Structures are given as C-alpha cells and as structure tokens.
PDB file of C-alpha atoms in Angstrom:
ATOM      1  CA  UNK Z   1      89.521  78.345  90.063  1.00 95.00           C
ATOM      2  CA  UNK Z   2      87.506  81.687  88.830  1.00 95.00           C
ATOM      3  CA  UNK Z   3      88.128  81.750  85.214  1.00 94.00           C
ATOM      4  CA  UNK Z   4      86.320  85.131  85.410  1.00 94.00           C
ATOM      5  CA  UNK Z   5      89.696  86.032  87.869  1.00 96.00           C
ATOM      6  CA  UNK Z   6      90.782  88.346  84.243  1.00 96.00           C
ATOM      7  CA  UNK Z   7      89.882  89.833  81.740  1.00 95.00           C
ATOM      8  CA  UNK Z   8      92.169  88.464  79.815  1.00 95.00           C
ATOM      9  CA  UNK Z   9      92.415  85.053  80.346  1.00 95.00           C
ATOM     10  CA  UNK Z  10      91.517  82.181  78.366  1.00 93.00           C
ATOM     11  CA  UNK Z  11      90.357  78.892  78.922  1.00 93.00           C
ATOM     12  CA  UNK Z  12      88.378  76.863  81.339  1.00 93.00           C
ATOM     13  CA  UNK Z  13      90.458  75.677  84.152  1.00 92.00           C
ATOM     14  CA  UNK Z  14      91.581  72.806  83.285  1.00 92.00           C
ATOM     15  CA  UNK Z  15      95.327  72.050  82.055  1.00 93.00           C
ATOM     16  CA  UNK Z  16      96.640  73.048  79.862  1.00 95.00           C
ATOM     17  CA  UNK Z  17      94.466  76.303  80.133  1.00 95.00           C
ATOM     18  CA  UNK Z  18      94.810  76.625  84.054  1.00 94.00           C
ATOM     19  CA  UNK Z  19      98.173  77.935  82.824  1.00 95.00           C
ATOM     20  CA  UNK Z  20      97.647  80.424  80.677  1.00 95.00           C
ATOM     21  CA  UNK Z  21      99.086  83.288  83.208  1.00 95.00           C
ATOM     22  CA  UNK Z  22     102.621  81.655  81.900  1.00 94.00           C
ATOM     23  CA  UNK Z  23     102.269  82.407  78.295  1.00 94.00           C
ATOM     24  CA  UNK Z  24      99.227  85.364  78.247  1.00 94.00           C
ATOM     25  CA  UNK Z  25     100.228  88.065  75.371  1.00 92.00           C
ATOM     26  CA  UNK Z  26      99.312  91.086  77.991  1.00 89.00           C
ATOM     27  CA  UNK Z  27     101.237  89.650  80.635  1.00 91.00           C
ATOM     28  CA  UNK Z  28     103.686  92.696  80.523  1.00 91.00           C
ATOM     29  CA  UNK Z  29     101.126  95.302  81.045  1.00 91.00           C
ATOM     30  CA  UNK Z  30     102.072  94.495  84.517  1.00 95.00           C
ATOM     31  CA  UNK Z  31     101.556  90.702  85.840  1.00 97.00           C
ATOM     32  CA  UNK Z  32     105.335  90.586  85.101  1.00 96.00           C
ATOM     33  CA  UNK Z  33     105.855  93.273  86.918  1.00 97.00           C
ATOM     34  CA  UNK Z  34     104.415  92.236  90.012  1.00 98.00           C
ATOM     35  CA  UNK Z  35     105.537  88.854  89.602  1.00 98.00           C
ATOM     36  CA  UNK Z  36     109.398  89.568  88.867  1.00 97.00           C
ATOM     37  CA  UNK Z  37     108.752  91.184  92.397  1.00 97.00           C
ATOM     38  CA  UNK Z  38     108.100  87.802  93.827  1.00 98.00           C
ATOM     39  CA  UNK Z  39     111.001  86.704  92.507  1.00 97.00           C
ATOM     40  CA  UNK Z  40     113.230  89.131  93.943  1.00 97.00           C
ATOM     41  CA  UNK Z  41     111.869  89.248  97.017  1.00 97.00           C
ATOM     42  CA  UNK Z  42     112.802  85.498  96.914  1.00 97.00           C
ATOM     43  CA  UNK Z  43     116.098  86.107  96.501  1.00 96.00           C
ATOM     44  CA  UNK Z  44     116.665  88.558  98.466  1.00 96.00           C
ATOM     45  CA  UNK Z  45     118.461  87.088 101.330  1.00 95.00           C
ATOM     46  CA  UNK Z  46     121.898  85.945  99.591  1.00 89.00           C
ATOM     47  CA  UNK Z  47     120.837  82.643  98.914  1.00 79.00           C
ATOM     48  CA  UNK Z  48     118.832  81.317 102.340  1.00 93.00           C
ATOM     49  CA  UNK Z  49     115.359  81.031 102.436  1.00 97.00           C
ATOM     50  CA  UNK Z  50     113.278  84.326 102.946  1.00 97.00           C
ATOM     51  CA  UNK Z  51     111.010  84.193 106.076  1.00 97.00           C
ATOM     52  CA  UNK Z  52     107.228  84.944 105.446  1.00 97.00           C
ATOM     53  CA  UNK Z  53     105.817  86.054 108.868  1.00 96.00           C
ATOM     54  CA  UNK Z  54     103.244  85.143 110.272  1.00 96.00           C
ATOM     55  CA  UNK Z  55     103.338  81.900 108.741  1.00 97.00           C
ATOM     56  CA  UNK Z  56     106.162  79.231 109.675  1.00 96.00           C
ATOM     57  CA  UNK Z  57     107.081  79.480 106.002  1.00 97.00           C
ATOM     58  CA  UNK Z  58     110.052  80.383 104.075  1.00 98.00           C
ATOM     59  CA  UNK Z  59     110.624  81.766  99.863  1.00 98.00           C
ATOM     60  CA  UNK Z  60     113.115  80.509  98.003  1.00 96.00           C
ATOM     61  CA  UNK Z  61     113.764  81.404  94.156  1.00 96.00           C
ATOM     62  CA  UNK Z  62     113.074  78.124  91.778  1.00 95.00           C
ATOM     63  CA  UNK Z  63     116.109  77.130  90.176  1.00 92.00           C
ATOM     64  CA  UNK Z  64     115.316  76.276  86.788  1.00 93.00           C
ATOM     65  CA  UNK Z  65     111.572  78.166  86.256  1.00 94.00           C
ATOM     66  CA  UNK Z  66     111.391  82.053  86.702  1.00 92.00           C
ATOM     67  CA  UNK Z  67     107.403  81.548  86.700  1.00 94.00           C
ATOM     68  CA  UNK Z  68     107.866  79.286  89.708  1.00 96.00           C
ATOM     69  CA  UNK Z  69     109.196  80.451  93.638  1.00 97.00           C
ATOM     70  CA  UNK Z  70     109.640  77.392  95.915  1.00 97.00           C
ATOM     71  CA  UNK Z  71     107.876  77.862  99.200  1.00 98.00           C
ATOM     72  CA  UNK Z  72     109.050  75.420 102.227  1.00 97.00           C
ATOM     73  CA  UNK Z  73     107.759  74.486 105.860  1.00 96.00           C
ATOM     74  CA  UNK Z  74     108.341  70.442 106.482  1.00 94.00           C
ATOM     75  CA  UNK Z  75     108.022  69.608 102.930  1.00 95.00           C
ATOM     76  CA  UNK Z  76     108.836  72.043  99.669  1.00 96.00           C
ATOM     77  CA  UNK Z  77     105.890  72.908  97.112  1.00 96.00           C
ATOM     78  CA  UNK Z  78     105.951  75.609  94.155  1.00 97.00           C
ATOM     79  CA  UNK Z  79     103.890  78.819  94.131  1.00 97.00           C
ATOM     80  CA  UNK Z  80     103.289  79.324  90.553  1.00 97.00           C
ATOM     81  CA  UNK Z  81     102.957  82.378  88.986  1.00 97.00           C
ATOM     82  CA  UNK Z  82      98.897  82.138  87.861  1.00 97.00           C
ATOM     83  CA  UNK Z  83      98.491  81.144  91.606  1.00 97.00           C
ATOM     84  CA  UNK Z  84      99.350  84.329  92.916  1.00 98.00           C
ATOM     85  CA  UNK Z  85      98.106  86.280  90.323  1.00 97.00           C
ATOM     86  CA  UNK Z  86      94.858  84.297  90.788  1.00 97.00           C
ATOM     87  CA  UNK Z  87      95.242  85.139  94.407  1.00 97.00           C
ATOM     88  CA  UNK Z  88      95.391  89.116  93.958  1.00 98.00           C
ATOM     89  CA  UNK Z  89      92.233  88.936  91.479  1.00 97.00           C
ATOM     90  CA  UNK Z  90      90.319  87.439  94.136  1.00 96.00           C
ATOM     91  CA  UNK Z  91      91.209  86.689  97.276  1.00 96.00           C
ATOM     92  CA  UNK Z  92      91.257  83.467  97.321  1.00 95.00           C
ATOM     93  CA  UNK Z  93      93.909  80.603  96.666  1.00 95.00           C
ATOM     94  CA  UNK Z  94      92.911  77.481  98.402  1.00 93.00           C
ATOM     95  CA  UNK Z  95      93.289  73.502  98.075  1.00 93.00           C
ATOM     96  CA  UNK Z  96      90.582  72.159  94.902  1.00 90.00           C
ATOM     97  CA  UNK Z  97      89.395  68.510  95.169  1.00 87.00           C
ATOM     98  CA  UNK Z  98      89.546  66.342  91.438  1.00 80.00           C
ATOM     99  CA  UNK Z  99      86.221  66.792  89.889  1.00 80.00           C
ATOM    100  CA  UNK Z 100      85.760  70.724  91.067  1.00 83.00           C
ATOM    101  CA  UNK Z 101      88.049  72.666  89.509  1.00 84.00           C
ATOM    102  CA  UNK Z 102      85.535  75.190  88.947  1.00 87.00           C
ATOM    103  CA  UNK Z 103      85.510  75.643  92.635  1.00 92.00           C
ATOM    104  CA  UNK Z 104      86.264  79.797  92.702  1.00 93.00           C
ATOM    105  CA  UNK Z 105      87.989  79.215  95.758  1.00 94.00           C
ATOM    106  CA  UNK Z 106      90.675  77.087  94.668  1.00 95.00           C
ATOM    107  CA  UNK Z 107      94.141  78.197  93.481  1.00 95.00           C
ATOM    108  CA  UNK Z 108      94.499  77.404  89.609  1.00 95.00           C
ATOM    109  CA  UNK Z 109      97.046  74.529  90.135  1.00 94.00           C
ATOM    110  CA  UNK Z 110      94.200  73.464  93.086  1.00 94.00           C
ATOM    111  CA  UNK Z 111      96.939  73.122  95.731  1.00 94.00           C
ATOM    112  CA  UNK Z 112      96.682  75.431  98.737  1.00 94.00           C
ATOM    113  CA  UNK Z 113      98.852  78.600  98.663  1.00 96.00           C
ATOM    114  CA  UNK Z 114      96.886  79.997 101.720  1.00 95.00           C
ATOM    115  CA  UNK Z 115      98.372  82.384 103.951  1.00 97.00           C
ATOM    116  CA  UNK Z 116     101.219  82.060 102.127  1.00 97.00           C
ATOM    117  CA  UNK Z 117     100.313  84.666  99.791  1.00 98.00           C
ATOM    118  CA  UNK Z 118      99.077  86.695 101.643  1.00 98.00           C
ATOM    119  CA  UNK Z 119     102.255  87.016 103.822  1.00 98.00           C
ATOM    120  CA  UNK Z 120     104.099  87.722 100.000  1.00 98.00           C
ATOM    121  CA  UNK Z 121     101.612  90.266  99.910  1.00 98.00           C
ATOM    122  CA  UNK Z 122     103.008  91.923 102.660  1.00 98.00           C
ATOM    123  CA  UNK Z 123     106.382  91.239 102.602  1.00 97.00           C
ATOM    124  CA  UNK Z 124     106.344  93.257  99.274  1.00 98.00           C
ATOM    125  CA  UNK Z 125     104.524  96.100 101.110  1.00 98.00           C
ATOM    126  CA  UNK Z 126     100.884  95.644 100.823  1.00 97.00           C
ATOM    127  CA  UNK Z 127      97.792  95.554  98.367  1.00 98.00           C
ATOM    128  CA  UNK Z 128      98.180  99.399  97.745  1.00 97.00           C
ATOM    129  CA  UNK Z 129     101.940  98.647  95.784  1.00 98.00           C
ATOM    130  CA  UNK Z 130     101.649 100.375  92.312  1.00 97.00           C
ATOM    131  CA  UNK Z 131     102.258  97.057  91.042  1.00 97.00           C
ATOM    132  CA  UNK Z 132      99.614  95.165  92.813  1.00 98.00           C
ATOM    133  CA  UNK Z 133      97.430  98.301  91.891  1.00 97.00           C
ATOM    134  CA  UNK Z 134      98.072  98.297  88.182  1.00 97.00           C
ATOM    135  CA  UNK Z 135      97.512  94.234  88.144  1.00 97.00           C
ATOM    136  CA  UNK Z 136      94.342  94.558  89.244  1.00 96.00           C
ATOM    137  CA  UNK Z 137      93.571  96.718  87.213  1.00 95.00           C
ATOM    138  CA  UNK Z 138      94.444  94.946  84.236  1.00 95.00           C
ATOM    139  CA  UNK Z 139      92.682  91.831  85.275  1.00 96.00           C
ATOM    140  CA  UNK Z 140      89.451  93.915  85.261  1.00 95.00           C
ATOM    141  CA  UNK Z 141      90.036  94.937  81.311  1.00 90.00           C
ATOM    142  CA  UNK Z 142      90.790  97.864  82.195  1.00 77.00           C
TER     143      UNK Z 142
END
C-alpha cells in the first residue's frame, strides 16, 4: 500500500492502521461522498447483483457493514472502503504478498480489487464525477 495515497492518512500500513479510511476525521469532506456512491450503485438493482462490465463480476451491498460492498464471480470477497479510495489516489489496487505491505501497488487490505474498480469507476460515470474530483483532491491536502 502507498501510505503517501493522502494527505490525511495516518499510519503505516499495517492493521490496524491499513484501516484508517473507516474512521479518518475528514472523511466527510468527500470520501463519504464518493463512497456512499458505491453503495448505491450496489443496490441499485432491487436486490440482485449489479453487473460490472467488462469484467465477469457482479456488486452487491454488504449486509451488515456500510464501509464494505461484496463483489462476486465464483467465489464472494469484500471491496472495502480504503481499497477503493486507495484505488482513486493512485491507480493501483492489486494482490500484496505477507512481508511487503509497503508494496505501493497493493490494495490496503493486500487482496486484489483489480479491474474491479475500475469497472465501479465507470459504472458511476467516470474519473471526471464531481465526487471522484473533489476526493482527489482532498487526498492531495488540498
């Protein structure tokens, strides 16, 4: 993970701090924002799972954790909320290996949310959203 993905975070990338996205006092400047986005967008088909073209992928909302949305192919996995917000910093959100969590390249919970953000990205209308906008912008100190 980049720890340098905002301004505003704290910590060093390792639990508890790889978290911090969950319980960070500027978080509704506009990360919750965004993210409540995600949400919706995961609920937004009555209840079935939300296709996420091009990928074989499908959304569905978590059922006990608003920072979590479930995403599902042959097995189910959780995007977490400092994952995709990690993900818009940078670019990047890929699988980390134990020992190299400082890898930039890695997703803070170091499990591999590649290209399924990126098809949330889209399905919420692209990187030039106000709210994607205004995230990043915040993550830079801004």
């Amino acid at each position: 993970m980049d720890v340098r993905f905002c301004a505003r975070y704290r910590g060093d990338g390792n639990p508890p701090s790889n978290r911090f996205c969950r319980s960070c006092p500027a978080r509704g400047e506009a990360c919750d924002l965004l993210w409540e986005q995600v949400v919706t967008l995961s609920r937004s088909n009555g209840g079935k799972p939300v296709l996420l073209p091009p990928t074989r992928a499908v959304m569905l909302p978590h059922p006990k954790n608003p920072d979590f949305v479930r995403l599902r192919i042959n097995c189910e996995w959780t995007l977490p909320v400092e994952d995709f917000l990690h993900f818009i910093a940078t670019g990047h959100a890929g699988m980390g290996r134990k020992g190299r969590r400082q890898d930039p390249s890695a997703s803070p919970s170091m499990t591999r949310q590649e290209p399924y953000v990126q098809a949330i990205v889209e399905a919420l209308g692209g990187w030039e959203i106000p709210e994607i906008v205004k995230v990043k912008h915040v993550q830079r100190g801004r």
